[in-house]
PDB file of C-alpha atoms in Angstrom:
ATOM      1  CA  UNK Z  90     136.078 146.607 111.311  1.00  0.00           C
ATOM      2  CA  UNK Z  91     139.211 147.701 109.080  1.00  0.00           C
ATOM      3  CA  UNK Z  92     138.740 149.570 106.114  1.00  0.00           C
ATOM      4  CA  UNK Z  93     139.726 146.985 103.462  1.00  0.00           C
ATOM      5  CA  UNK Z  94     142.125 143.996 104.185  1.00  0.00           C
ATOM      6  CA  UNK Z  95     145.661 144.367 105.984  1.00  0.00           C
ATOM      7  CA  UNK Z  96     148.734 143.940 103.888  1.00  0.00           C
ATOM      8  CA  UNK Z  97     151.606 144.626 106.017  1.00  0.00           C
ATOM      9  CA  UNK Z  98     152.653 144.980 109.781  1.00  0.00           C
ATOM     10  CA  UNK Z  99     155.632 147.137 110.008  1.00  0.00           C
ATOM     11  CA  UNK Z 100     157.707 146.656 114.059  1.00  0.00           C
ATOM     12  CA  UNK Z 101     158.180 150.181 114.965  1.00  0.00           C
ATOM     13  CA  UNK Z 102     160.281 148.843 118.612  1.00  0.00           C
ATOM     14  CA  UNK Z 103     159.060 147.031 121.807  1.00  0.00           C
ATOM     15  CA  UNK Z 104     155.373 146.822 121.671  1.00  0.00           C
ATOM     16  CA  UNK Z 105     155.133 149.404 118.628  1.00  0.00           C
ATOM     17  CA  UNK Z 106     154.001 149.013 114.893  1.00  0.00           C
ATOM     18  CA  UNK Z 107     152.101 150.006 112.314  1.00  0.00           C
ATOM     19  CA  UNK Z 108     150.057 148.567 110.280  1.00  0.00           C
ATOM     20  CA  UNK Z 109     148.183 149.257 106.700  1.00  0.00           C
ATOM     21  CA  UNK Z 110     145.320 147.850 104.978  1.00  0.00           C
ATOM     22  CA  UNK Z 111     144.361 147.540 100.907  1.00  0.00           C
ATOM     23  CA  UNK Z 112     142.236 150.517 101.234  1.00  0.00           C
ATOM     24  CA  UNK Z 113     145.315 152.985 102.139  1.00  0.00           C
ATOM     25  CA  UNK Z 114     144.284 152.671 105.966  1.00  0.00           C
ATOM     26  CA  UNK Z 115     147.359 153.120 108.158  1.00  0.00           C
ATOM     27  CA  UNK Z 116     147.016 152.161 111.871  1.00  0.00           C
ATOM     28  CA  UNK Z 117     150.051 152.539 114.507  1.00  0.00           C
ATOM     29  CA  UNK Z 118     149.835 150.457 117.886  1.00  0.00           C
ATOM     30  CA  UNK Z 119     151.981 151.595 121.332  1.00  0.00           C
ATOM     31  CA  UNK Z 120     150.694 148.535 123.583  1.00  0.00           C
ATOM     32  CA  UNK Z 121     151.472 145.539 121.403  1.00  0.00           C
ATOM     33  CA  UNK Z 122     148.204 145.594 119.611  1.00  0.00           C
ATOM     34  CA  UNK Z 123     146.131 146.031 122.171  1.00  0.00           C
ATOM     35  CA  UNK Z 124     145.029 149.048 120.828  1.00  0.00           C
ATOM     36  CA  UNK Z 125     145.373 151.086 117.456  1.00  0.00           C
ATOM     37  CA  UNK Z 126     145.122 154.626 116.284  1.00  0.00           C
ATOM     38  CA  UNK Z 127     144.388 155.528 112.389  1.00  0.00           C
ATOM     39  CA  UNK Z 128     147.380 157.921 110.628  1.00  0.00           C
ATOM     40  CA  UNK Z 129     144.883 158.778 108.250  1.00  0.00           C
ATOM     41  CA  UNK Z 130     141.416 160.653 108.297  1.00  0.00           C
ATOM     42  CA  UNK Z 131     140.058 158.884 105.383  1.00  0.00           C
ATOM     43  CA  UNK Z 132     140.283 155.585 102.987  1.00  0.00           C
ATOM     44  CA  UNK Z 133     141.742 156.444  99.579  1.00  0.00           C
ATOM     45  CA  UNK Z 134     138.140 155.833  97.722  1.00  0.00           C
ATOM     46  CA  UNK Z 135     137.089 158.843 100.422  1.00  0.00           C
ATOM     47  CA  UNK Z 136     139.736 160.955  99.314  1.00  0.00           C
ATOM     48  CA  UNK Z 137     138.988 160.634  95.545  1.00  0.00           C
ATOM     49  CA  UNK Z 138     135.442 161.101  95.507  1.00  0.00           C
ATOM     50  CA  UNK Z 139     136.197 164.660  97.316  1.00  0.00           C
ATOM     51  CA  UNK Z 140     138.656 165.446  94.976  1.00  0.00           C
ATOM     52  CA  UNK Z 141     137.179 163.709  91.970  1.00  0.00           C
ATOM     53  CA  UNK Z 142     137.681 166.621  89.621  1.00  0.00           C
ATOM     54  CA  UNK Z 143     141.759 167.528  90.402  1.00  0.00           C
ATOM     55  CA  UNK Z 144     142.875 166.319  86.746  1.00  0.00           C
ATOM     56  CA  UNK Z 145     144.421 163.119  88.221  1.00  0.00           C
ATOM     57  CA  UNK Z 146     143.755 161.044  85.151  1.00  0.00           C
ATOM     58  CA  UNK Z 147     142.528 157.681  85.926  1.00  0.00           C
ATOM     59  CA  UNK Z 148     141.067 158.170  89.827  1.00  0.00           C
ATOM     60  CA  UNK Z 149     137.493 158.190  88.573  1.00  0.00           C
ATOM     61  CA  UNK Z 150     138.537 154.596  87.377  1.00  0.00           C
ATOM     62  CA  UNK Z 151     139.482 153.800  91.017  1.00  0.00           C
ATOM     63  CA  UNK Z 152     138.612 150.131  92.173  1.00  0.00           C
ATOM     64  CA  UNK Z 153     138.857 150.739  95.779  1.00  0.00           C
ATOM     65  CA  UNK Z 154     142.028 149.028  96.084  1.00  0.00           C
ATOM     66  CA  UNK Z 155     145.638 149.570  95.810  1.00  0.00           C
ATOM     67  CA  UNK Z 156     148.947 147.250  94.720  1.00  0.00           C
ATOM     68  CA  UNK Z 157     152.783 148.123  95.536  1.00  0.00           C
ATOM     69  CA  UNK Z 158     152.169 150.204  98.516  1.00  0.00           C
ATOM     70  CA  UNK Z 159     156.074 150.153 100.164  1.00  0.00           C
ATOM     71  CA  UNK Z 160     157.215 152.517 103.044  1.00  0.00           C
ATOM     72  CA  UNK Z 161     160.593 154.915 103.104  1.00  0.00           C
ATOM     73  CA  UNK Z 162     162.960 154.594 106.164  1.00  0.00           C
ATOM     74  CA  UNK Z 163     161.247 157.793 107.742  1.00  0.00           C
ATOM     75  CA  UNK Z 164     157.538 156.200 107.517  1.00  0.00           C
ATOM     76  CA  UNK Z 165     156.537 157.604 104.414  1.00  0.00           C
ATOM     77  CA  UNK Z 166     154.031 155.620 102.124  1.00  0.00           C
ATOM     78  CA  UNK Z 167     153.898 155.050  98.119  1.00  0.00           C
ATOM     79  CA  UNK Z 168     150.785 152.948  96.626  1.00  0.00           C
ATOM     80  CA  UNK Z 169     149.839 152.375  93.127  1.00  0.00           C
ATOM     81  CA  UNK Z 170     146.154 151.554  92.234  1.00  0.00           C
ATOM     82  CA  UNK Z 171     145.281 148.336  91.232  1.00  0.00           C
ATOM     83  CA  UNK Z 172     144.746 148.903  87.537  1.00  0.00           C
ATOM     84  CA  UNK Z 173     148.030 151.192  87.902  1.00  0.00           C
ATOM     85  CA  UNK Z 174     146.823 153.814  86.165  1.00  0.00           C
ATOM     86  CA  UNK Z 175     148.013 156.315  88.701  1.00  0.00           C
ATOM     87  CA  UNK Z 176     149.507 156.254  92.172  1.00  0.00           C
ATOM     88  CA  UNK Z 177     149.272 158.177  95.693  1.00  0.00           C
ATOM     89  CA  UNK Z 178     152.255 159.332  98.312  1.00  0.00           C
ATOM     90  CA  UNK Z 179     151.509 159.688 101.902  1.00  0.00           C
ATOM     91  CA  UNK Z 180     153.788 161.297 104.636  1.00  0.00           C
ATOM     92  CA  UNK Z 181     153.461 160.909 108.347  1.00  0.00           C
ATOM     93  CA  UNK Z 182     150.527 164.142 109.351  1.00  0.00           C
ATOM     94  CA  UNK Z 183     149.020 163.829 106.593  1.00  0.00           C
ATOM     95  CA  UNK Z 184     145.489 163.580 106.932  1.00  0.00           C
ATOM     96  CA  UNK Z 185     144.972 161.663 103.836  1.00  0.00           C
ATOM     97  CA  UNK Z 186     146.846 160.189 100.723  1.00  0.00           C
ATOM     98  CA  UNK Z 187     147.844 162.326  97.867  1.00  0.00           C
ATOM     99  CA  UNK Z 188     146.919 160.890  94.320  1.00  0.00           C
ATOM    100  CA  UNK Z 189     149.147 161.773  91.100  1.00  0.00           C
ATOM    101  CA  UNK Z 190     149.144 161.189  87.901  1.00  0.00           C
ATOM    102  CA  UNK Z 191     151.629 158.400  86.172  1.00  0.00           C
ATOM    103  CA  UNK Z 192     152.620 160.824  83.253  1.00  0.00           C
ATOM    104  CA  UNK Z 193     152.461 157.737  80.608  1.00  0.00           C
ATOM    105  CA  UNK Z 194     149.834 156.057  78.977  1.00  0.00           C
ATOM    106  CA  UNK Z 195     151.357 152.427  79.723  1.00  0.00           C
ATOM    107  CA  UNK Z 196     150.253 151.168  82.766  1.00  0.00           C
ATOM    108  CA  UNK Z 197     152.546 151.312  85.705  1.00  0.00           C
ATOM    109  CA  UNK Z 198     154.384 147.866  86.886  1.00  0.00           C
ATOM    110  CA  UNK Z 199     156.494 149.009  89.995  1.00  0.00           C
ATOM    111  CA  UNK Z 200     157.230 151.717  92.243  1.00  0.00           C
ATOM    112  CA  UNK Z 201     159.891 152.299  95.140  1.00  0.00           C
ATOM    113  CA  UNK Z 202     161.715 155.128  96.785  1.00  0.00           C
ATOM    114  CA  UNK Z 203     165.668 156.621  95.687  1.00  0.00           C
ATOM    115  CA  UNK Z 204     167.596 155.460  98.428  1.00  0.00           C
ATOM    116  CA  UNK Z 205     164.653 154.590 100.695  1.00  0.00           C
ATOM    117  CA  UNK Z 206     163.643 157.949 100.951  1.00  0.00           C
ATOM    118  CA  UNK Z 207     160.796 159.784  99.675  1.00  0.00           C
ATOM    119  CA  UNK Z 208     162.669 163.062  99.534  1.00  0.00           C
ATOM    120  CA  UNK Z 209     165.966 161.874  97.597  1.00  0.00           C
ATOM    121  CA  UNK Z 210     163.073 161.005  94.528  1.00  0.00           C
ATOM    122  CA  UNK Z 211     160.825 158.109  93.085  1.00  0.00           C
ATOM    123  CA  UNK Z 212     161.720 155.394  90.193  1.00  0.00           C
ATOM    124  CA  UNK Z 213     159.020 154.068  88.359  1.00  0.00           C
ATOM    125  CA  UNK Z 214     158.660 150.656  86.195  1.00  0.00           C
ATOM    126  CA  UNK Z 215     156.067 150.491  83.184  1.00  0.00           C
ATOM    127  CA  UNK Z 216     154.596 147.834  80.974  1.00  0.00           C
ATOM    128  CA  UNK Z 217     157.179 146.730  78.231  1.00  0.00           C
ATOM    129  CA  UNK Z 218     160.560 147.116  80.409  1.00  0.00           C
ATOM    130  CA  UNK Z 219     160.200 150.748  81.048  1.00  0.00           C
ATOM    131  CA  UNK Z 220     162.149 152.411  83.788  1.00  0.00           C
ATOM    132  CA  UNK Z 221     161.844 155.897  84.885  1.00  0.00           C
ATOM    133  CA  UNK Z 222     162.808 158.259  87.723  1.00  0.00           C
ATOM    134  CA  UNK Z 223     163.008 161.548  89.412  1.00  0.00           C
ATOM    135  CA  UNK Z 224     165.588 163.704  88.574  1.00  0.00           C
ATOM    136  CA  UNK Z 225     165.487 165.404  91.959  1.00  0.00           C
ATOM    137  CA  UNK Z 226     163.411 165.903  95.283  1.00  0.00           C
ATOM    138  CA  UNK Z 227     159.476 165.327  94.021  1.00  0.00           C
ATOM    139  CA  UNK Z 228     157.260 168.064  94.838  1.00  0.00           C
ATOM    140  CA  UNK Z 229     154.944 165.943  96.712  1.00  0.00           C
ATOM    141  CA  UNK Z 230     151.978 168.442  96.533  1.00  0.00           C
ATOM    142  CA  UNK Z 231     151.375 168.080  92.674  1.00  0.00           C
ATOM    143  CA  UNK Z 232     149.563 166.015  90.605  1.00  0.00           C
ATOM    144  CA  UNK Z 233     152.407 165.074  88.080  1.00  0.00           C
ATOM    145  CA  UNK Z 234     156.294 164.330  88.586  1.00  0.00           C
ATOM    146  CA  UNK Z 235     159.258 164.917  86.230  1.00  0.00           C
ATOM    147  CA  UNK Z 236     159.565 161.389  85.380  1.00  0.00           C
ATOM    148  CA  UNK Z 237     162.870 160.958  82.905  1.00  0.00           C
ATOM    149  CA  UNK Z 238     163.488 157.826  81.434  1.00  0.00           C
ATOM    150  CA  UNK Z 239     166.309 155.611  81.741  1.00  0.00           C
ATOM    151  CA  UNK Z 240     168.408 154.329  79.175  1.00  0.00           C
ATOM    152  CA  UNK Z 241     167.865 150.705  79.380  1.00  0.00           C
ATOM    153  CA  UNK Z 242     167.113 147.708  76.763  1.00  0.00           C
ATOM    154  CA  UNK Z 243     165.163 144.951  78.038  1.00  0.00           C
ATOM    155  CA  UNK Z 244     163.807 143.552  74.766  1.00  0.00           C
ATOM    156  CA  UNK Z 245     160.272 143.975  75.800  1.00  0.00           C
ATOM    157  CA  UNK Z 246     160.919 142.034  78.873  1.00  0.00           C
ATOM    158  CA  UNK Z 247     159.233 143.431  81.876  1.00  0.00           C
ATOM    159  CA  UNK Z 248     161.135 145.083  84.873  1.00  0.00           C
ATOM    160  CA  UNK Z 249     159.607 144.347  88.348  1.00  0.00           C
ATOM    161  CA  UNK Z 250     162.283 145.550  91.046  1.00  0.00           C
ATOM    162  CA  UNK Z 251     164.655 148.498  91.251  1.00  0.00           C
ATOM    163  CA  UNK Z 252     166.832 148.531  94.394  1.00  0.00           C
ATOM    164  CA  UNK Z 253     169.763 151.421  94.578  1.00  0.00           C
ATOM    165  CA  UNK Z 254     172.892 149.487  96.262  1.00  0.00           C
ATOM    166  CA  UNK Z 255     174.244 153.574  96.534  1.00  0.00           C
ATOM    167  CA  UNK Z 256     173.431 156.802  95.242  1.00  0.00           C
ATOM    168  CA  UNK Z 257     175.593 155.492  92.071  1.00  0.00           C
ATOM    169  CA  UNK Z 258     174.630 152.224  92.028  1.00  0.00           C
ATOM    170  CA  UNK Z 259     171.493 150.906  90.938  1.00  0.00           C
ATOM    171  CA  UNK Z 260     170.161 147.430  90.387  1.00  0.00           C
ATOM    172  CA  UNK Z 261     166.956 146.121  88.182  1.00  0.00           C
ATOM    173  CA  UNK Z 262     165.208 142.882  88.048  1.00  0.00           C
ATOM    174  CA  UNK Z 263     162.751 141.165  85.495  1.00  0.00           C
ATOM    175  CA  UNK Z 264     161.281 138.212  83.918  1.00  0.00           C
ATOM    176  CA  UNK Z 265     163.345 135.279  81.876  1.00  0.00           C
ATOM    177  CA  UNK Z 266     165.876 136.152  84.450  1.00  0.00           C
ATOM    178  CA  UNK Z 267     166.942 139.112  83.946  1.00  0.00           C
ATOM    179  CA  UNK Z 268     169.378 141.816  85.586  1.00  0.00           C
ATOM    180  CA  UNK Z 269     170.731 145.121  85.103  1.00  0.00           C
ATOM    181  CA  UNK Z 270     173.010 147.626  86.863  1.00  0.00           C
ATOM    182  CA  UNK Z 271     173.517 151.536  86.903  1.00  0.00           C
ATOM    183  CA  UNK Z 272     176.563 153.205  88.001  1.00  0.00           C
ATOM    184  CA  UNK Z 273     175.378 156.394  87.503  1.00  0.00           C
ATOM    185  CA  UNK Z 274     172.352 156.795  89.485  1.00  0.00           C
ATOM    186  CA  UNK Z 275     169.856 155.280  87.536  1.00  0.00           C
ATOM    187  CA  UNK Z 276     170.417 157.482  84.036  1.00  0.00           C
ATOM    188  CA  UNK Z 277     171.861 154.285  82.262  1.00  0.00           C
ATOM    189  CA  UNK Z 278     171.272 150.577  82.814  1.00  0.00           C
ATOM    190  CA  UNK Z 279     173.683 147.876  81.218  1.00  0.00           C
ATOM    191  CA  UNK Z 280     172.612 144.120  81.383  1.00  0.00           C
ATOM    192  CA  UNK Z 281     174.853 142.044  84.151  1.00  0.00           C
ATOM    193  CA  UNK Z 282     175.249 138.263  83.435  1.00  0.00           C
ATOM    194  CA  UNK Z 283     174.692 137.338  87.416  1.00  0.00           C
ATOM    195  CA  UNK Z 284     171.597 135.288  87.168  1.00  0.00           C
ATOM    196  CA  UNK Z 285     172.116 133.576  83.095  1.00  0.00           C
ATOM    197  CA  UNK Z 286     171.528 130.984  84.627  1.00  0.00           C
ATOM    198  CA  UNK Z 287     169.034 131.143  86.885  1.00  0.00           C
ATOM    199  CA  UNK Z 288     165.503 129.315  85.709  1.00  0.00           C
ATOM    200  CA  UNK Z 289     162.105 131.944  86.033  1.00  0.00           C
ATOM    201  CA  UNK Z 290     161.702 135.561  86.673  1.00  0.00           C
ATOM    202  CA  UNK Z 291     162.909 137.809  89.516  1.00  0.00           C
ATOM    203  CA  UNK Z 292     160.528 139.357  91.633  1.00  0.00           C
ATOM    204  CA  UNK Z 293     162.722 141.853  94.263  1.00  0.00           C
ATOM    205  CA  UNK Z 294     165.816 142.735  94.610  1.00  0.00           C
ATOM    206  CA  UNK Z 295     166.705 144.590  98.070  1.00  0.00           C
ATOM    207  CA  UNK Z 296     170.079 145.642  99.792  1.00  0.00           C
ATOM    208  CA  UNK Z 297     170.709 145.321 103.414  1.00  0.00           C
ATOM    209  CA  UNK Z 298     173.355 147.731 104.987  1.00  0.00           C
ATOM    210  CA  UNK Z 299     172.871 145.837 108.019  1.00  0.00           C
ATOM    211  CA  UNK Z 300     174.603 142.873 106.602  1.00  0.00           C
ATOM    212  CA  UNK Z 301     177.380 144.899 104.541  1.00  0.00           C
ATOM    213  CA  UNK Z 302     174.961 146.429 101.761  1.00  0.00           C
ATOM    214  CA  UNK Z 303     174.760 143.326 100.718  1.00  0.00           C
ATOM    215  CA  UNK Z 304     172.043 142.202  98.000  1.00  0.00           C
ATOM    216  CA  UNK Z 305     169.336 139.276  97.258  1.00  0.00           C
ATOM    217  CA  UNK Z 306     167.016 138.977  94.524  1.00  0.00           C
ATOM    218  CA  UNK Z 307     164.436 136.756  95.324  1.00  0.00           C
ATOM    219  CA  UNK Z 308     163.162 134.789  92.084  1.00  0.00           C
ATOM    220  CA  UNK Z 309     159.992 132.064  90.843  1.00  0.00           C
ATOM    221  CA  UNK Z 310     160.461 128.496  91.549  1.00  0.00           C
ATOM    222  CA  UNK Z 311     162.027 129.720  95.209  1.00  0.00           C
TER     223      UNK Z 311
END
């Protein structure tokens, strides 16, 4: 029996993927699922109870559940809890995830990687249209990032998607249709008139360099 429920199947090649579950369980597969091995020694409630008294503010709160949980290019995994109150990294050897704390007191919305990569730096999205990021590489081993904030004016309207087009250019999504672009690597947002006209909220925005680095945001109402 898994720990928790899956949430995502990830197709490593031919007969190889991985797969992860709501409780932070991550399970790769080399026979087309005939058979899987677990990436990680213990679930994420595990891991907090033995490390209950780090100073990561919030784990004690911990639901046994997480929300957001995305994956780098290179296999690496970020995971906010439920409540977002905090969230956890995890890199391929690992034994188990790594929890830290959000640095804000409004609870965290979103979460992704700077250019797909763990190592290039984390962006964050909070309650009330709040966008924040790494300045450089995190230091993965402590329990709290230098966050900086953005420069960005949303009018209170939430911000659920960050997707960097380049190491320049950044793109943000949120609700009532809005959109906002960087050009100077997330530091300053200004708001783009692309989707005026679209009816809802957007959800995701994502770039493929497969197809030309070309975008989508994916919006309510299909």
């Amino acid at each position: 029996k898994l720990p928790g429920e899956p949430s995502s199947i990830y197709a490593l090649g031919p007969s190889k993927a991985e797969m992860t579950t709501t409780s932070g369980a991550i399970y790769v597969t080399e026979n087309a699922g005939r058979n899987w091995k677990a990436q990680v020694k213990e679930t994420i409630d595990a891991t907090l109870n033995r490390i209950s008294s780090s100073g990561v503010s919030g784990a004690s709160y911990f639901t046994g559940s997480i929300i957001n949980q995305v994956r780098d290019d290179d296999g690496a995994y970020l995971a906010v809890s439920s409540r977002g109150n905090f969230f956890l990294t995890w890199e391929p050897g690992q034994d188990f995830w790594i929890p830290h704390n959000r640095g804000t007191p409004r609870r965290i919305q979103n979460m992704g990687f700077v250019e797909g990569d763990i190592h290039k730096g984390l962006w964050m999205t909070l309650n009330g249209g709040k966008v924040f990021v790494t300045p450089t590489e995190a230091d993965l081993s402590k329990d709290s990032f230098d966050f900086k904030e953005a420069d960005i004016k949303t009018g209170g309207y939430g911000v659920t998607d960050v997707a960097y087009r380049s190491a320049d250019e950044v793109w943000a999504v949120g609700g009532s249709n809005t959109m906002y672009v960087s050009f100077d690597g997330g530091k300053k947002f200004a708001f783009d008139k692309s989707a005026n006209q679209i009816p809802g909220n957007l959800y995701n925005v994502k770039f493929f360099k497969e197809y030309g680095n070309m975008g989508w945001a994916l919006g309510s109402n299909g």
